[in-house]
mmCIF file of C-alpha atoms (C1' of nucleotides) in Angstrom:
data_model
loop_
_atom_site.group_PDB
_atom_site.id
_atom_site.type_symbol
_atom_site.label_atom_id
_atom_site.label_comp_id
_atom_site.label_asym_id
_atom_site.label_seq_id
_atom_site.Cartn_x
_atom_site.Cartn_y
_atom_site.Cartn_z
ATOM 1 C CA MET A 1 -138.279 -5.662 -43.111
ATOM 2 C CA THR A 2 -138.260 -2.260 -41.597
ATOM 3 C CA LYS A 3 -141.942 -0.987 -41.396
ATOM 4 C CA ARG A 4 -142.769 1.855 -43.961
ATOM 5 C CA LEU A 5 -143.971 4.983 -42.191
ATOM 6 C CA ALA A 6 -145.845 7.743 -43.761
ATOM 7 C CA VAL A 7 -143.403 10.856 -43.695
ATOM 8 C CA SER A 8 -145.357 13.516 -42.323
ATOM 9 C CA ALA A 9 -145.099 16.322 -39.604
ATOM 10 C CA PRO A 10 -144.449 14.725 -36.237
ATOM 11 C CA ALA A 11 -147.569 14.479 -34.103
ATOM 12 C CA SER A 12 -147.601 17.160 -31.203
ATOM 13 C CA LEU A 13 -148.841 15.908 -27.962
ATOM 14 C CA ASP A 14 -150.590 17.865 -25.239
ATOM 15 C CA ASP A 15 -150.036 17.034 -21.602
ATOM 16 C CA THR A 16 -153.253 14.785 -21.709
ATOM 17 C CA ASP A 17 -151.797 12.898 -24.622
ATOM 18 C CA ARG A 18 -148.460 12.530 -22.506
ATOM 19 C CA ALA A 19 -150.407 11.247 -19.290
ATOM 20 C CA LEU A 20 -152.228 8.847 -21.248
ATOM 21 C CA LEU A 21 -149.251 7.362 -23.045
ATOM 22 C CA ALA A 22 -147.530 7.173 -19.704
ATOM 23 C CA ALA A 23 -150.695 5.268 -18.076
ATOM 24 C CA LEU A 24 -150.701 3.133 -20.955
ATOM 25 C CA ALA A 25 -147.004 2.272 -20.826
ATOM 26 C CA GLN A 26 -147.564 1.288 -17.242
ATOM 27 C CA ASP A 27 -150.421 -1.065 -17.828
ATOM 28 C CA ALA A 28 -151.782 -1.145 -21.329
ATOM 29 C CA ARG A 29 -154.843 -3.383 -20.277
ATOM 30 C CA GLN A 30 -156.339 -0.659 -18.030
ATOM 31 C CA PRO A 31 -159.991 -0.079 -18.804
ATOM 32 C CA VAL A 32 -160.645 3.031 -20.635
ATOM 33 C CA SER A 33 -162.950 4.097 -17.714
ATOM 34 C CA GLU A 34 -159.767 4.021 -15.379
ATOM 35 C CA LEU A 35 -157.439 5.684 -17.831
ATOM 36 C CA ALA A 36 -159.983 8.433 -18.178
ATOM 37 C CA ARG A 37 -160.025 8.855 -14.306
ATOM 38 C CA LEU A 38 -156.163 8.964 -14.209
ATOM 39 C CA VAL A 39 -156.132 11.787 -16.999
ATOM 40 C CA GLY A 40 -158.811 13.800 -15.864
ATOM 41 C CA LEU A 41 -161.259 13.276 -18.920
ATOM 42 C CA SER A 42 -164.636 11.399 -19.724
ATOM 43 C CA ALA A 43 -164.159 8.017 -21.011
ATOM 44 C CA PRO A 44 -165.329 8.624 -24.442
ATOM 45 C CA SER A 45 -162.699 11.656 -24.812
ATOM 46 C CA THR A 46 -160.036 9.083 -23.777
ATOM 47 C CA ALA A 47 -161.004 6.306 -25.978
ATOM 48 C CA GLU A 48 -161.058 8.919 -28.724
ATOM 49 C CA ARG A 49 -157.676 9.972 -27.910
ATOM 50 C CA ILE A 50 -156.463 6.559 -27.982
ATOM 51 C CA ARG A 51 -157.724 5.802 -31.451
ATOM 52 C CA ARG A 52 -156.145 9.250 -32.450
ATOM 53 C CA LEU A 53 -152.864 8.201 -31.257
ATOM 54 C CA GLU A 54 -153.058 4.794 -33.033
ATOM 55 C CA ALA A 55 -154.181 6.615 -36.323
ATOM 56 C CA GLN A 56 -151.449 8.955 -36.180
ATOM 57 C CA GLY A 57 -149.065 6.048 -35.776
ATOM 58 C CA VAL A 58 -147.723 7.246 -32.422
ATOM 59 C CA ILE A 59 -148.946 4.063 -30.916
ATOM 60 C CA GLU A 60 -147.452 1.164 -32.831
ATOM 61 C CA ARG A 61 -149.330 -1.438 -30.690
ATOM 62 C CA PHE A 62 -150.038 -2.712 -27.443
ATOM 63 C CA THR A 63 -147.966 -5.486 -26.330
ATOM 64 C CA VAL A 64 -146.628 -7.901 -23.522
ATOM 65 C CA GLN A 65 -143.464 -7.667 -21.879
ATOM 66 C CA ILE A 66 -141.982 -10.892 -20.942
ATOM 67 C CA GLU A 67 -139.756 -11.511 -18.066
ATOM 68 C CA PRO A 68 -137.145 -14.049 -19.840
ATOM 69 C CA ARG A 69 -135.900 -15.189 -16.460
ATOM 70 C CA ALA A 70 -139.269 -16.469 -15.498
ATOM 71 C CA LEU A 71 -139.040 -18.609 -18.667
ATOM 72 C CA GLY A 72 -135.597 -19.986 -17.799
ATOM 73 C CA PHE A 73 -133.578 -17.702 -20.004
ATOM 74 C CA THR A 74 -131.045 -17.006 -17.431
ATOM 75 C CA LEU A 75 -128.690 -15.230 -19.936
ATOM 76 C CA GLN A 76 -129.112 -12.286 -22.156
ATOM 77 C CA ALA A 77 -126.411 -11.329 -24.643
ATOM 78 C CA ILE A 78 -125.513 -8.427 -26.997
ATOM 79 C CA VAL A 79 -123.777 -9.531 -29.978
ATOM 80 C CA ARG A 80 -122.098 -7.434 -32.821
ATOM 81 C CA VAL A 81 -122.172 -9.163 -36.020
ATOM 82 C CA LYS A 82 -120.032 -8.356 -38.979
ATOM 83 C CA PRO A 83 -120.834 -10.409 -41.968
ATOM 84 C CA LEU A 84 -118.058 -11.364 -44.300
ATOM 85 C CA PRO A 85 -117.989 -9.946 -47.829
ATOM 86 C CA GLY A 86 -120.966 -11.058 -49.661
ATOM 87 C CA GLN A 87 -122.574 -12.817 -46.801
ATOM 88 C CA LEU A 88 -124.663 -9.958 -45.546
ATOM 89 C CA HIS A 89 -128.127 -10.779 -47.010
ATOM 90 C CA LEU A 90 -127.712 -14.324 -45.770
ATOM 91 C CA VAL A 91 -126.697 -13.450 -42.435
ATOM 92 C CA GLU A 92 -129.608 -11.277 -41.979
ATOM 93 C CA ASP A 93 -131.868 -14.048 -42.891
ATOM 94 C CA VAL A 94 -130.277 -16.587 -40.545
ATOM 95 C CA ILE A 95 -130.728 -14.129 -37.824
ATOM 96 C CA ARG A 96 -134.119 -13.626 -38.430
ATOM 97 C CA ARG A 97 -134.936 -17.233 -38.481
ATOM 98 C CA ILE A 98 -133.233 -17.904 -35.106
ATOM 99 C CA PRO A 99 -135.917 -17.104 -32.523
ATOM 100 C CA GLU A 100 -133.301 -16.538 -29.764
ATOM 101 C CA PHE A 101 -132.280 -13.335 -31.554
ATOM 102 C CA VAL A 102 -135.194 -11.247 -29.906
ATOM 103 C CA GLU A 103 -133.950 -7.934 -31.594
ATOM 104 C CA CYS A 104 -131.387 -6.995 -34.201
ATOM 105 C CA ASP A 105 -130.754 -3.687 -35.705
ATOM 106 C CA LYS A 106 -128.641 -2.954 -38.791
ATOM 107 C CA VAL A 107 -126.102 -0.120 -37.960
ATOM 108 C CA THR A 108 -123.549 2.084 -39.564
ATOM 109 C CA GLY A 109 -119.978 1.371 -38.776
ATOM 110 C CA ASP A 110 -117.721 -1.731 -38.559
ATOM 111 C CA ASP A 111 -120.024 -4.094 -37.335
ATOM 112 C CA CYS A 112 -123.126 -4.442 -39.258
ATOM 113 C CA PHE A 113 -125.590 -5.653 -36.959
ATOM 114 C CA VAL A 114 -126.294 -5.451 -33.164
ATOM 115 C CA CYS A 115 -128.364 -7.974 -31.727
ATOM 116 C CA ARG A 116 -129.931 -8.992 -28.357
ATOM 117 C CA LEU A 117 -130.244 -12.793 -27.447
ATOM 118 C CA TYR A 118 -132.194 -14.713 -24.741
ATOM 119 C CA LEU A 119 -130.476 -17.756 -23.805
ATOM 120 C CA TYR A 120 -130.602 -20.815 -21.476
ATOM 121 C CA SER A 121 -126.766 -21.264 -21.358
ATOM 122 C CA ILE A 122 -123.324 -20.399 -22.550
ATOM 123 C CA GLU A 123 -123.329 -23.571 -24.263
ATOM 124 C CA GLN A 124 -126.557 -22.664 -26.148
ATOM 125 C CA LEU A 125 -124.775 -19.035 -27.118
ATOM 126 C CA ASP A 126 -121.808 -21.149 -28.606
ATOM 127 C CA GLU A 127 -124.305 -23.423 -30.350
ATOM 128 C CA ILE A 128 -126.354 -20.607 -31.942
ATOM 129 C CA LEU A 129 -123.246 -18.409 -32.798
ATOM 130 C CA SER A 130 -121.835 -21.440 -34.557
ATOM 131 C CA LYS A 131 -124.734 -20.978 -37.254
ATOM 132 C CA ILE A 132 -123.115 -17.716 -38.345
ATOM 133 C CA ASN A 133 -119.612 -17.995 -37.524
ATOM 134 C CA ASP A 134 -118.602 -19.148 -40.727
ATOM 135 C CA ARG A 135 -120.065 -16.139 -42.404
ATOM 136 C CA ALA A 136 -119.700 -13.633 -40.004
ATOM 137 C CA GLU A 137 -117.147 -12.280 -37.134
ATOM 138 C CA THR A 138 -119.158 -11.662 -33.889
ATOM 139 C CA SER A 139 -118.261 -10.117 -30.641
ATOM 140 C CA THR A 140 -120.311 -11.003 -27.661
ATOM 141 C CA ALA A 141 -121.147 -8.959 -24.542
ATOM 142 C CA ILE A 142 -123.048 -10.618 -21.681
ATOM 143 C CA VAL A 143 -125.687 -8.593 -19.942
ATOM 144 C CA LYS A 144 -124.919 -8.254 -16.327
ATOM 145 C CA SER A 145 -127.859 -5.924 -15.299
ATOM 146 C CA THR A 146 -129.999 -3.282 -16.896
ATOM 147 C CA PRO A 147 -129.897 0.116 -15.374
ATOM 148 C CA VAL A 148 -132.348 1.415 -17.931
ATOM 149 C CA ALA A 149 -135.192 -0.788 -19.132
ATOM 150 C CA ARG A 150 -137.083 0.099 -22.467
ATOM 151 C CA ARG A 151 -138.815 3.121 -21.502
ATOM 152 C CA LEU A 152 -140.649 5.787 -23.348
ATOM 153 C CA PRO A 153 -138.646 8.704 -24.868
ATOM 154 C CA PRO A 154 -139.252 12.296 -23.903
ATOM 155 C CA LEU A 155 -142.727 13.143 -25.140
ATOM 156 C CA GLY A 156 -142.022 16.754 -25.976
ATOM 157 C CA MET B 1 -131.963 -0.920 -10.619
ATOM 158 C CA THR B 2 -132.424 -4.275 -12.021
ATOM 159 C CA LYS B 3 -135.599 -5.771 -10.748
ATOM 160 C CA ARG B 4 -135.144 -8.650 -8.280
ATOM 161 C CA LEU B 5 -136.680 -11.816 -9.474
ATOM 162 C CA ALA B 6 -137.763 -14.834 -7.430
ATOM 163 C CA VAL B 7 -135.299 -17.628 -8.236
ATOM 164 C CA SER B 8 -137.536 -20.622 -8.886
ATOM 165 C CA ALA B 9 -137.947 -23.020 -11.494
ATOM 166 C CA PRO B 10 -138.713 -21.609 -14.766
ATOM 167 C CA ALA B 11 -142.482 -21.725 -15.585
ATOM 168 C CA SER B 12 -143.604 -24.285 -18.048
ATOM 169 C CA LEU B 13 -146.105 -23.321 -20.687
ATOM 170 C CA ASP B 14 -148.416 -25.554 -22.449
ATOM 171 C CA ASP B 15 -149.465 -24.733 -26.259
ATOM 172 C CA THR B 16 -152.442 -22.659 -24.972
ATOM 173 C CA ASP B 17 -150.368 -20.470 -22.964
ATOM 174 C CA ARG B 18 -147.979 -19.997 -25.830
ATOM 175 C CA ALA B 19 -151.139 -18.804 -28.070
ATOM 176 C CA LEU B 20 -152.129 -16.509 -25.320
ATOM 177 C CA LEU B 21 -149.059 -15.002 -25.072
ATOM 178 C CA ALA B 22 -148.555 -14.753 -28.961
ATOM 179 C CA ALA B 23 -151.842 -13.045 -29.109
ATOM 180 C CA LEU B 24 -151.263 -10.630 -26.085
ATOM 181 C CA ALA B 25 -148.059 -9.497 -27.799
ATOM 182 C CA GLN B 26 -149.927 -8.856 -31.035
ATOM 183 C CA ASP B 27 -152.640 -6.747 -29.246
ATOM 184 C CA ALA B 28 -152.571 -6.652 -25.428
ATOM 185 C CA ARG B 29 -155.631 -4.541 -25.346
ATOM 186 C CA GLN B 30 -157.985 -7.196 -26.897
ATOM 187 C CA PRO B 31 -160.885 -8.373 -24.804
ATOM 188 C CA VAL B 32 -160.473 -11.432 -23.047
ATOM 189 C CA SER B 33 -163.429 -12.913 -24.863
ATOM 190 C CA GLU B 34 -161.629 -12.402 -28.091
ATOM 191 C CA LEU B 35 -158.474 -13.959 -26.557
ATOM 192 C CA ALA B 36 -160.605 -16.703 -25.645
ATOM 193 C CA ARG B 37 -161.938 -17.471 -29.100
ATOM 194 C CA LEU B 38 -158.354 -17.393 -30.461
ATOM 195 C CA VAL B 39 -157.028 -19.942 -27.978
ATOM 196 C CA GLY B 40 -160.157 -22.073 -27.723
ATOM 197 C CA LEU B 41 -161.029 -21.768 -24.198
ATOM 198 C CA SER B 42 -163.833 -19.956 -22.268
ATOM 199 C CA ALA B 43 -163.370 -16.381 -21.310
ATOM 200 C CA PRO B 44 -163.090 -17.239 -17.497
ATOM 201 C CA SER B 45 -160.348 -19.750 -18.073
ATOM 202 C CA THR B 46 -158.577 -17.378 -20.355
ATOM 203 C CA ALA B 47 -158.785 -14.642 -17.759
ATOM 204 C CA GLU B 48 -157.517 -17.224 -15.226
ATOM 205 C CA ARG B 49 -154.554 -17.994 -17.306
ATOM 206 C CA ILE B 50 -153.597 -14.469 -17.798
ATOM 207 C CA ARG B 51 -153.575 -13.957 -14.008
ATOM 208 C CA ARG B 52 -151.571 -16.890 -13.497
ATOM 209 C CA LEU B 53 -148.885 -15.908 -16.057
ATOM 210 C CA GLU B 54 -148.714 -12.535 -14.099
ATOM 211 C CA ALA B 55 -148.492 -14.181 -10.808
ATOM 212 C CA GLN B 56 -145.557 -16.524 -12.187
ATOM 213 C CA GLY B 57 -143.826 -13.327 -13.422
ATOM 214 C CA VAL B 58 -143.792 -14.448 -16.943
ATOM 215 C CA ILE B 59 -145.746 -11.389 -17.960
ATOM 216 C CA GLU B 60 -143.853 -8.502 -16.455
ATOM 217 C CA ARG B 61 -146.390 -5.995 -17.827
ATOM 218 C CA PHE B 62 -148.770 -4.876 -20.472
ATOM 219 C CA THR B 63 -147.288 -1.918 -22.141
ATOM 220 C CA VAL B 64 -147.559 0.172 -25.498
ATOM 221 C CA GLN B 65 -145.159 0.424 -28.157
ATOM 222 C CA ILE B 66 -144.234 3.738 -29.515
ATOM 223 C CA GLU B 67 -143.097 4.673 -33.122
ATOM 224 C CA PRO B 68 -140.526 6.981 -32.468
ATOM 225 C CA ARG B 69 -140.576 8.521 -35.804
ATOM 226 C CA ALA B 70 -144.095 9.620 -35.330
ATOM 227 C CA LEU B 71 -142.977 11.681 -32.605
ATOM 228 C CA GLY B 72 -140.210 13.347 -34.651
ATOM 229 C CA PHE B 73 -137.319 11.175 -33.525
ATOM 230 C CA THR B 74 -135.913 10.448 -36.949
ATOM 231 C CA LEU B 75 -132.643 9.075 -35.602
ATOM 232 C CA GLN B 76 -131.936 6.081 -33.400
ATOM 233 C CA ALA B 77 -128.398 5.349 -31.989
ATOM 234 C CA ILE B 78 -126.660 2.441 -30.399
ATOM 235 C CA VAL B 79 -123.785 3.786 -28.287
ATOM 236 C CA ARG B 80 -121.320 1.973 -26.170
ATOM 237 C CA VAL B 81 -120.039 3.685 -23.305
ATOM 238 C CA LYS B 82 -116.684 2.847 -21.439
ATOM 239 C CA PRO B 83 -116.292 4.941 -18.109
ATOM 240 C CA LEU B 84 -113.079 6.301 -17.360
ATOM 241 C CA PRO B 85 -111.710 4.723 -14.307
ATOM 242 C CA GLY B 86 -113.790 5.835 -11.125
ATOM 243 C CA GLN B 87 -116.511 7.332 -13.063
ATOM 244 C CA LEU B 88 -118.701 4.238 -13.687
ATOM 245 C CA HIS B 89 -121.380 4.953 -11.008
ATOM 246 C CA LEU B 90 -121.716 8.458 -12.097
ATOM 247 C CA VAL B 91 -121.775 7.693 -15.705
ATOM 248 C CA GLU B 92 -124.590 5.136 -14.994
ATOM 249 C CA ASP B 93 -126.585 7.878 -13.034
ATOM 250 C CA VAL B 94 -126.298 10.480 -15.943
ATOM 251 C CA ILE B 95 -127.539 8.042 -18.472
ATOM 252 C CA ARG B 96 -130.473 7.061 -16.235
ATOM 253 C CA ARG B 97 -131.418 10.692 -15.952
ATOM 254 C CA ILE B 98 -131.429 11.751 -19.630
ATOM 255 C CA PRO B 99 -134.694 10.373 -21.098
ATOM 256 C CA GLU B 100 -133.154 10.184 -24.636
ATOM 257 C CA PHE B 101 -131.711 6.953 -23.405
ATOM 258 C CA VAL B 102 -134.413 4.725 -23.771
ATOM 259 C CA GLU B 103 -132.482 1.486 -22.944
ATOM 260 C CA CYS B 104 -129.438 0.758 -21.221
ATOM 261 C CA ASP B 105 -127.526 -2.670 -20.351
ATOM 262 C CA LYS B 106 -124.389 -2.944 -18.283
ATOM 263 C CA VAL B 107 -122.491 -5.726 -19.970
ATOM 264 C CA THR B 108 -119.313 -7.713 -19.761
ATOM 265 C CA GLY B 109 -116.201 -6.518 -21.658
ATOM 266 C CA ASP B 110 -114.459 -3.444 -22.552
ATOM 267 C CA ASP B 111 -117.481 -1.325 -23.223
ATOM 268 C CA CYS B 112 -119.188 -1.193 -19.794
ATOM 269 C CA PHE B 113 -122.655 -0.322 -21.243
ATOM 270 C CA VAL B 114 -124.714 -0.684 -24.473
ATOM 271 C CA CYS B 115 -127.579 1.968 -24.826
ATOM 272 C CA ARG B 116 -130.010 2.940 -27.155
ATOM 273 C CA LEU B 117 -131.129 6.711 -27.881
ATOM 274 C CA TYR B 118 -133.957 8.307 -29.624
ATOM 275 C CA LEU B 119 -133.026 11.581 -31.195
ATOM 276 C CA TYR B 120 -134.132 14.283 -33.282
ATOM 277 C CA SER B 121 -130.779 14.978 -35.005
ATOM 278 C CA ILE B 122 -127.300 14.415 -35.238
ATOM 279 C CA GLU B 123 -126.599 17.649 -33.365
ATOM 280 C CA GLN B 124 -128.614 16.413 -30.308
ATOM 281 C CA LEU B 125 -126.686 13.266 -30.283
ATOM 282 C CA ASP B 126 -123.611 15.315 -30.244
ATOM 283 C CA GLU B 127 -125.059 17.558 -27.506
ATOM 284 C CA ILE B 128 -126.019 14.444 -25.230
ATOM 285 C CA LEU B 129 -122.810 12.754 -25.622
ATOM 286 C CA SER B 130 -120.791 15.805 -24.571
ATOM 287 C CA LYS B 131 -122.695 15.199 -21.220
ATOM 288 C CA ILE B 132 -120.540 12.297 -20.506
ATOM 289 C CA ASN B 133 -117.593 12.647 -22.816
ATOM 290 C CA ASP B 134 -115.461 13.955 -20.093
ATOM 291 C CA ARG B 135 -116.214 10.933 -17.906
ATOM 292 C CA ALA B 136 -116.298 8.154 -20.365
ATOM 293 C CA GLU B 137 -115.313 7.001 -24.137
ATOM 294 C CA THR B 138 -118.210 6.528 -26.332
ATOM 295 C CA SER B 139 -118.542 4.794 -29.735
ATOM 296 C CA THR B 140 -121.753 5.412 -31.763
ATOM 297 C CA ALA B 141 -123.610 3.379 -34.274
ATOM 298 C CA ILE B 142 -126.707 4.876 -36.207
ATOM 299 C CA VAL B 143 -129.594 2.520 -36.776
ATOM 300 C CA LYS B 144 -130.173 2.053 -40.559
ATOM 301 C CA SER B 145 -132.878 -0.452 -40.319
ATOM 302 C CA THR B 146 -134.306 -2.848 -37.818
ATOM 303 C CA PRO B 147 -134.307 -6.645 -39.212
ATOM 304 C CA VAL B 148 -135.818 -7.833 -36.209
ATOM 305 C CA ALA B 149 -138.063 -5.639 -33.907
ATOM 306 C CA ARG B 150 -138.464 -6.737 -30.377
ATOM 307 C CA ARG B 151 -140.143 -10.087 -30.425
ATOM 308 C CA LEU B 152 -140.858 -12.972 -27.840
ATOM 309 C CA PRO B 153 -138.345 -15.291 -27.422
ATOM 310 C CA PRO B 154 -139.189 -18.988 -28.212
ATOM 311 C CA LEU B 155 -141.597 -20.074 -25.911
ATOM 312 C CA GLY B 156 -140.446 -23.753 -25.216
ATOM 313 C "C1'" DG C 1 -158.153 -28.911 -9.368
ATOM 314 C "C1'" DA C 2 -159.372 -26.620 -13.256
ATOM 315 C "C1'" DT C 3 -162.707 -25.806 -16.901
ATOM 316 C "C1'" DG C 4 -167.516 -24.414 -18.665
ATOM 317 C "C1'" DA C 5 -172.015 -21.987 -18.110
ATOM 318 C "C1'" DA C 6 -175.045 -18.519 -16.490
ATOM 319 C "C1'" DA C 7 -176.139 -14.138 -14.126
ATOM 320 C "C1'" DT C 8 -174.824 -9.888 -12.416
ATOM 321 C "C1'" DC C 9 -172.165 -5.802 -12.886
ATOM 322 C "C1'" DC C 10 -169.443 -2.754 -15.160
ATOM 323 C "C1'" DC C 11 -167.415 -1.004 -19.225
ATOM 324 C "C1'" DT C 12 -167.530 0.669 -23.951
ATOM 325 C "C1'" DG C 13 -169.209 3.061 -27.722
ATOM 326 C "C1'" DT C 14 -172.981 5.865 -29.750
ATOM 327 C "C1'" DA C 15 -175.546 9.856 -30.288
ATOM 328 C "C1'" DA C 16 -177.083 14.068 -28.698
ATOM 329 C "C1'" DT C 17 -176.246 18.251 -26.028
ATOM 330 C "C1'" DA D 1 -165.748 17.270 -24.352
ATOM 331 C "C1'" DT D 2 -169.471 15.545 -21.397
ATOM 332 C "C1'" DT D 3 -173.701 13.328 -20.405
ATOM 333 C "C1'" DA D 4 -177.165 9.382 -20.874
ATOM 334 C "C1'" DC D 5 -178.308 5.427 -22.940
ATOM 335 C "C1'" DA D 6 -178.141 0.689 -25.144
ATOM 336 C "C1'" DG D 7 -175.227 -3.092 -26.142
ATOM 337 C "C1'" DG D 8 -171.360 -6.001 -25.126
ATOM 338 C "C1'" DG D 9 -167.850 -7.821 -22.108
ATOM 339 C "C1'" DA D 10 -165.735 -9.193 -17.614
ATOM 340 C "C1'" DT D 11 -166.075 -11.298 -13.253
ATOM 341 C "C1'" DT D 12 -168.106 -13.950 -9.739
ATOM 342 C "C1'" DT D 13 -170.651 -18.037 -8.329
ATOM 343 C "C1'" DC D 14 -171.919 -22.430 -9.347
ATOM 344 C "C1'" DA D 15 -172.071 -26.867 -11.207
ATOM 345 C "C1'" DT D 16 -169.187 -30.179 -13.815
ATOM 346 C "C1'" DC D 17 -165.650 -33.442 -15.301
#
DNA sequence: GATGAAATCCCTGTAAT
DNA sequence: ATTACAGGGATTTCATC
């Protein structure tokens, strides 16, 4: 399910916080001492800021970005899924359980879900979509390139 | 641009690699000693495996996941963008330069781009889309929830 | 060839300024 | 927020399987 979030005033970041988040986005495993050097603060202050950003919920987590092609996922697809009447929850569950769906958003409008899949082949795409094709209409787009890879939003 | 990738046989992972990637996905800043404990290896071996996964290109980078709502981005939109004839490159450039576009894929099919935006308000959405509306048709879906947040693909 | 063990070095976290 | 200090983690080397 969607994570619950404390509804509070948005955190306000200063320039140091912004520099810190940018540095962490680039390499989250950098030692605090190095991050401190980059943002021009002492290590303890830097560590304290990281803790604060986590406590505020600005930092959700530190994670690893995989290159799917290095694992043989030569195909990336964006699929819009429109469940048939009464099939919404079931379709959502099926999507959740198929690991090739690496991302899925429920959205307004005619197509209920927008999903991203990592795939080995077109045949596999067909095979996976057949698992929901009796419960939903799908429309598939194959990713040709990625002009903007996941990046940080403006940190106003 | 899309990053170039060495075209080679996909890396084959063993169970330890898989456990390691899963642990890193959960918390990329964990000390190597802790990761070692989790996967049942010594610290040096674990560090060596991390280096190997990076060298193989399986690990693209370690990064930080932001919670957009904690920064005041109460709205998330998925926008499909279909540039008018001759406007494709220009539209791509404009998208790249607007930081609220946090992700953009070029895809097959009628809609050329599928993009994700983080926004403060509907008014801001309107304002941003007006920057490309004379060069492209857009169709917008507002994210209501996220049944599957970005996760690792199956690590076969 | 890769893993495990020990020693050195560096980093992190705490407390005090 | 910084400095100093004590504790723990990381990396390198070496021995092992």
